[in-house]
mmCIF file with all atom_site columns, C-alpha atoms in Angstrom:
data_model
loop_
_atom_site.group_PDB
_atom_site.id
_atom_site.type_symbol
_atom_site.label_atom_id
_atom_site.label_alt_id
_atom_site.label_comp_id
_atom_site.label_asym_id
_atom_site.label_entity_id
_atom_site.label_seq_id
_atom_site.pdbx_PDB_ins_code
_atom_site.Cartn_x
_atom_site.Cartn_y
_atom_site.Cartn_z
_atom_site.occupancy
_atom_site.B_iso_or_equiv
_atom_site.pdbx_formal_charge
_atom_site.auth_seq_id
_atom_site.auth_comp_id
_atom_site.auth_asym_id
_atom_site.auth_atom_id
_atom_site.pdbx_PDB_model_num
ATOM 1   C CA . UNK A 1 1   ? 103.726 165.842 82.243  1.00 56.00 ? 1   UNK A CA 1
ATOM 2   C CA . UNK A 1 2   ? 106.000 164.274 84.577  1.00 86.00 ? 2   UNK A CA 1
ATOM 3   C CA . UNK A 1 3   ? 106.478 166.829 86.860  1.00 93.00 ? 3   UNK A CA 1
ATOM 4   C CA . UNK A 1 4   ? 103.725 168.142 89.083  1.00 93.00 ? 4   UNK A CA 1
ATOM 5   C CA . UNK A 1 5   ? 102.791 171.572 90.893  1.00 92.00 ? 5   UNK A CA 1
ATOM 6   C CA . UNK A 1 6   ? 100.536 171.315 93.770  1.00 92.00 ? 6   UNK A CA 1
ATOM 7   C CA . UNK A 1 7   ? 98.696  173.795 96.098  1.00 91.00 ? 7   UNK A CA 1
ATOM 8   C CA . UNK A 1 8   ? 97.005  172.600 98.868  1.00 87.00 ? 8   UNK A CA 1
ATOM 9   C CA . UNK A 1 9   ? 95.189  175.323 101.032 1.00 86.00 ? 9   UNK A CA 1
ATOM 10  C CA . UNK A 1 10  ? 98.034  177.856 100.134 1.00 84.00 ? 10  UNK A CA 1
ATOM 11  C CA . UNK A 1 11  ? 101.023 175.179 100.526 1.00 90.00 ? 11  UNK A CA 1
ATOM 12  C CA . UNK A 1 12  ? 102.663 174.679 97.411  1.00 96.00 ? 12  UNK A CA 1
ATOM 13  C CA . UNK A 1 13  ? 104.892 171.432 96.437  1.00 97.00 ? 13  UNK A CA 1
ATOM 14  C CA . UNK A 1 14  ? 106.573 169.924 93.426  1.00 96.00 ? 14  UNK A CA 1
ATOM 15  C CA . UNK A 1 15  ? 106.391 166.147 92.886  1.00 96.00 ? 15  UNK A CA 1
ATOM 16  C CA . UNK A 1 16  ? 108.005 164.038 90.432  1.00 96.00 ? 16  UNK A CA 1
ATOM 17  C CA . UNK A 1 17  ? 107.790 159.893 90.270  1.00 94.00 ? 17  UNK A CA 1
ATOM 18  C CA . UNK A 1 18  ? 111.087 158.590 89.781  1.00 93.00 ? 18  UNK A CA 1
ATOM 19  C CA . UNK A 1 19  ? 112.108 155.833 87.451  1.00 88.00 ? 19  UNK A CA 1
ATOM 20  C CA . UNK A 1 20  ? 111.242 155.654 83.443  1.00 90.00 ? 20  UNK A CA 1
ATOM 21  C CA . UNK A 1 21  ? 112.881 158.976 82.783  1.00 92.00 ? 21  UNK A CA 1
ATOM 22  C CA . UNK A 1 22  ? 114.777 159.639 79.937  1.00 94.00 ? 22  UNK A CA 1
ATOM 23  C CA . UNK A 1 23  ? 118.035 160.641 81.925  1.00 95.00 ? 23  UNK A CA 1
ATOM 24  C CA . UNK A 1 24  ? 117.809 157.426 83.943  1.00 95.00 ? 24  UNK A CA 1
ATOM 25  C CA . UNK A 1 25  ? 120.358 155.641 81.894  1.00 95.00 ? 25  UNK A CA 1
ATOM 26  C CA . UNK A 1 26  ? 122.784 158.407 82.219  1.00 96.00 ? 26  UNK A CA 1
ATOM 27  C CA . UNK A 1 27  ? 122.395 158.330 85.935  1.00 97.00 ? 27  UNK A CA 1
ATOM 28  C CA . UNK A 1 28  ? 122.880 154.407 86.343  1.00 96.00 ? 28  UNK A CA 1
ATOM 29  C CA . UNK A 1 29  ? 125.749 154.672 84.069  1.00 97.00 ? 29  UNK A CA 1
ATOM 30  C CA . UNK A 1 30  ? 127.470 157.166 86.594  1.00 96.00 ? 30  UNK A CA 1
ATOM 31  C CA . UNK A 1 31  ? 127.029 154.705 89.312  1.00 96.00 ? 31  UNK A CA 1
ATOM 32  C CA . UNK A 1 32  ? 123.834 156.371 90.970  1.00 96.00 ? 32  UNK A CA 1
ATOM 33  C CA . UNK A 1 33  ? 120.220 155.149 91.556  1.00 95.00 ? 33  UNK A CA 1
ATOM 34  C CA . UNK A 1 34  ? 117.886 157.489 89.570  1.00 95.00 ? 34  UNK A CA 1
ATOM 35  C CA . UNK A 1 35  ? 115.424 157.908 92.675  1.00 96.00 ? 35  UNK A CA 1
ATOM 36  C CA . UNK A 1 36  ? 113.941 160.864 94.737  1.00 96.00 ? 36  UNK A CA 1
ATOM 37  C CA . UNK A 1 37  ? 117.091 161.338 96.786  1.00 96.00 ? 37  UNK A CA 1
ATOM 38  C CA . UNK A 1 38  ? 119.478 161.384 93.755  1.00 97.00 ? 38  UNK A CA 1
ATOM 39  C CA . UNK A 1 39  ? 117.179 164.007 91.991  1.00 97.00 ? 39  UNK A CA 1
ATOM 40  C CA . UNK A 1 40  ? 117.214 165.916 95.272  1.00 97.00 ? 40  UNK A CA 1
ATOM 41  C CA . UNK A 1 41  ? 120.948 165.971 95.295  1.00 97.00 ? 41  UNK A CA 1
ATOM 42  C CA . UNK A 1 42  ? 121.088 167.051 91.599  1.00 97.00 ? 42  UNK A CA 1
ATOM 43  C CA . UNK A 1 43  ? 119.070 170.055 92.650  1.00 97.00 ? 43  UNK A CA 1
ATOM 44  C CA . UNK A 1 44  ? 120.821 171.012 95.534  1.00 97.00 ? 44  UNK A CA 1
ATOM 45  C CA . UNK A 1 45  ? 124.035 170.690 93.501  1.00 97.00 ? 45  UNK A CA 1
ATOM 46  C CA . UNK A 1 46  ? 123.116 172.498 90.233  1.00 97.00 ? 46  UNK A CA 1
ATOM 47  C CA . UNK A 1 47  ? 120.589 175.199 91.199  1.00 97.00 ? 47  UNK A CA 1
ATOM 48  C CA . UNK A 1 48  ? 121.648 175.927 94.794  1.00 97.00 ? 48  UNK A CA 1
ATOM 49  C CA . UNK A 1 49  ? 119.790 179.555 94.398  1.00 97.00 ? 49  UNK A CA 1
ATOM 50  C CA . UNK A 1 50  ? 116.874 177.789 94.152  1.00 96.00 ? 50  UNK A CA 1
ATOM 51  C CA . UNK A 1 51  ? 117.069 174.915 96.599  1.00 97.00 ? 51  UNK A CA 1
ATOM 52  C CA . UNK A 1 52  ? 118.258 177.070 99.217  1.00 97.00 ? 52  UNK A CA 1
ATOM 53  C CA . UNK A 1 53  ? 114.638 178.667 99.467  1.00 96.00 ? 53  UNK A CA 1
ATOM 54  C CA . UNK A 1 54  ? 112.835 175.235 99.427  1.00 97.00 ? 54  UNK A CA 1
ATOM 55  C CA . UNK A 1 55  ? 112.378 172.178 101.952 1.00 97.00 ? 55  UNK A CA 1
ATOM 56  C CA . UNK A 1 56  ? 112.975 168.522 100.671 1.00 97.00 ? 56  UNK A CA 1
ATOM 57  C CA . UNK A 1 57  ? 110.672 165.408 101.358 1.00 96.00 ? 57  UNK A CA 1
ATOM 58  C CA . UNK A 1 58  ? 112.010 162.922 98.494  1.00 96.00 ? 58  UNK A CA 1
ATOM 59  C CA . UNK A 1 59  ? 111.597 159.312 98.639  1.00 93.00 ? 59  UNK A CA 1
ATOM 60  C CA . UNK A 1 60  ? 113.040 156.331 96.634  1.00 90.00 ? 60  UNK A CA 1
ATOM 61  C CA . UNK A 1 61  ? 109.978 156.443 94.165  1.00 93.00 ? 61  UNK A CA 1
ATOM 62  C CA . UNK A 1 62  ? 109.300 160.176 94.498  1.00 95.00 ? 62  UNK A CA 1
ATOM 63  C CA . UNK A 1 63  ? 111.242 163.742 94.299  1.00 96.00 ? 63  UNK A CA 1
ATOM 64  C CA . UNK A 1 64  ? 109.396 166.276 96.411  1.00 97.00 ? 64  UNK A CA 1
ATOM 65  C CA . UNK A 1 65  ? 110.136 170.011 97.072  1.00 98.00 ? 65  UNK A CA 1
ATOM 66  C CA . UNK A 1 66  ? 108.180 172.154 99.344  1.00 97.00 ? 66  UNK A CA 1
ATOM 67  C CA . UNK A 1 67  ? 108.242 176.196 99.074  1.00 96.00 ? 67  UNK A CA 1
ATOM 68  C CA . UNK A 1 68  ? 106.853 179.103 97.404  1.00 95.00 ? 68  UNK A CA 1
ATOM 69  C CA . UNK A 1 69  ? 104.830 178.875 94.225  1.00 94.00 ? 69  UNK A CA 1
ATOM 70  C CA . UNK A 1 70  ? 107.414 180.958 92.237  1.00 95.00 ? 70  UNK A CA 1
ATOM 71  C CA . UNK A 1 71  ? 110.419 179.241 93.584  1.00 96.00 ? 71  UNK A CA 1
ATOM 72  C CA . UNK A 1 72  ? 108.558 175.844 92.337  1.00 96.00 ? 72  UNK A CA 1
ATOM 73  C CA . UNK A 1 73  ? 107.505 177.335 88.812  1.00 96.00 ? 73  UNK A CA 1
ATOM 74  C CA . UNK A 1 74  ? 111.627 177.999 88.483  1.00 96.00 ? 74  UNK A CA 1
ATOM 75  C CA . UNK A 1 75  ? 112.453 174.602 89.613  1.00 97.00 ? 75  UNK A CA 1
ATOM 76  C CA . UNK A 1 76  ? 109.886 173.037 87.271  1.00 96.00 ? 76  UNK A CA 1
ATOM 77  C CA . UNK A 1 77  ? 111.615 174.792 84.263  1.00 95.00 ? 77  UNK A CA 1
ATOM 78  C CA . UNK A 1 78  ? 114.669 173.639 85.095  1.00 95.00 ? 78  UNK A CA 1
ATOM 79  C CA . UNK A 1 79  ? 113.926 169.762 86.152  1.00 95.00 ? 79  UNK A CA 1
ATOM 80  C CA . UNK A 1 80  ? 112.041 169.377 83.231  1.00 94.00 ? 80  UNK A CA 1
ATOM 81  C CA . UNK A 1 81  ? 115.078 170.374 81.053  1.00 94.00 ? 81  UNK A CA 1
ATOM 82  C CA . UNK A 1 82  ? 117.298 168.172 82.516  1.00 94.00 ? 82  UNK A CA 1
ATOM 83  C CA . UNK A 1 83  ? 115.065 164.540 82.875  1.00 94.00 ? 83  UNK A CA 1
ATOM 84  C CA . UNK A 1 84  ? 114.995 164.350 79.564  1.00 93.00 ? 84  UNK A CA 1
ATOM 85  C CA . UNK A 1 85  ? 118.434 165.187 78.683  1.00 95.00 ? 85  UNK A CA 1
ATOM 86  C CA . UNK A 1 86  ? 120.877 162.681 79.624  1.00 96.00 ? 86  UNK A CA 1
ATOM 87  C CA . UNK A 1 87  ? 124.027 164.615 78.337  1.00 96.00 ? 87  UNK A CA 1
ATOM 88  C CA . UNK A 1 88  ? 123.181 167.481 80.672  1.00 97.00 ? 88  UNK A CA 1
ATOM 89  C CA . UNK A 1 89  ? 122.762 165.021 83.463  1.00 97.00 ? 89  UNK A CA 1
ATOM 90  C CA . UNK A 1 90  ? 126.062 163.462 82.643  1.00 97.00 ? 90  UNK A CA 1
ATOM 91  C CA . UNK A 1 91  ? 127.814 166.723 82.773  1.00 97.00 ? 91  UNK A CA 1
ATOM 92  C CA . UNK A 1 92  ? 125.988 167.915 85.897  1.00 97.00 ? 92  UNK A CA 1
ATOM 93  C CA . UNK A 1 93  ? 127.080 164.717 87.756  1.00 97.00 ? 93  UNK A CA 1
ATOM 94  C CA . UNK A 1 94  ? 130.621 164.770 86.575  1.00 97.00 ? 94  UNK A CA 1
ATOM 95  C CA . UNK A 1 95  ? 130.993 168.594 87.857  1.00 97.00 ? 95  UNK A CA 1
ATOM 96  C CA . UNK A 1 96  ? 129.535 167.632 91.190  1.00 97.00 ? 96  UNK A CA 1
ATOM 97  C CA . UNK A 1 97  ? 131.720 164.569 91.819  1.00 95.00 ? 97  UNK A CA 1
ATOM 98  C CA . UNK A 1 98  ? 134.868 166.964 90.774  1.00 96.00 ? 98  UNK A CA 1
ATOM 99  C CA . UNK A 1 99  ? 133.568 169.238 93.447  1.00 97.00 ? 99  UNK A CA 1
ATOM 100 C CA . UNK A 1 100 ? 133.670 166.487 95.668  1.00 96.00 ? 100 UNK A CA 1
ATOM 101 C CA . UNK A 1 101 ? 129.862 166.720 96.335  1.00 96.00 ? 101 UNK A CA 1
ATOM 102 C CA . UNK A 1 102 ? 128.274 163.520 97.365  1.00 93.00 ? 102 UNK A CA 1
ATOM 103 C CA . UNK A 1 103 ? 124.757 162.340 96.126  1.00 92.00 ? 103 UNK A CA 1
ATOM 104 C CA . UNK A 1 104 ? 122.627 160.520 98.962  1.00 88.00 ? 104 UNK A CA 1
ATOM 105 C CA . UNK A 1 105 ? 120.990 158.135 96.796  1.00 85.00 ? 105 UNK A CA 1
#
């Protein structure tokens, strides 16, 4: 499992180590760095309805979202579906760039 849900004294977070993911080559080919900041941007663009309920604390080697358990469970489902799907990631990046969205990677 690459995506982890954590519960520390009632505070919930989701983390994912970046690098070595199946979608990394697609991210790099699109001119981006497949780091925590990139994945944070992808989540903010692709799933704003989930992202608006979360706080983020990503770093170069780690994606991190903090929020309610149900929002993080939804996030886990969508993130797990794209980190193994380079074509899906390419499509999201293309839509983001067309809309003028800028990734902070």
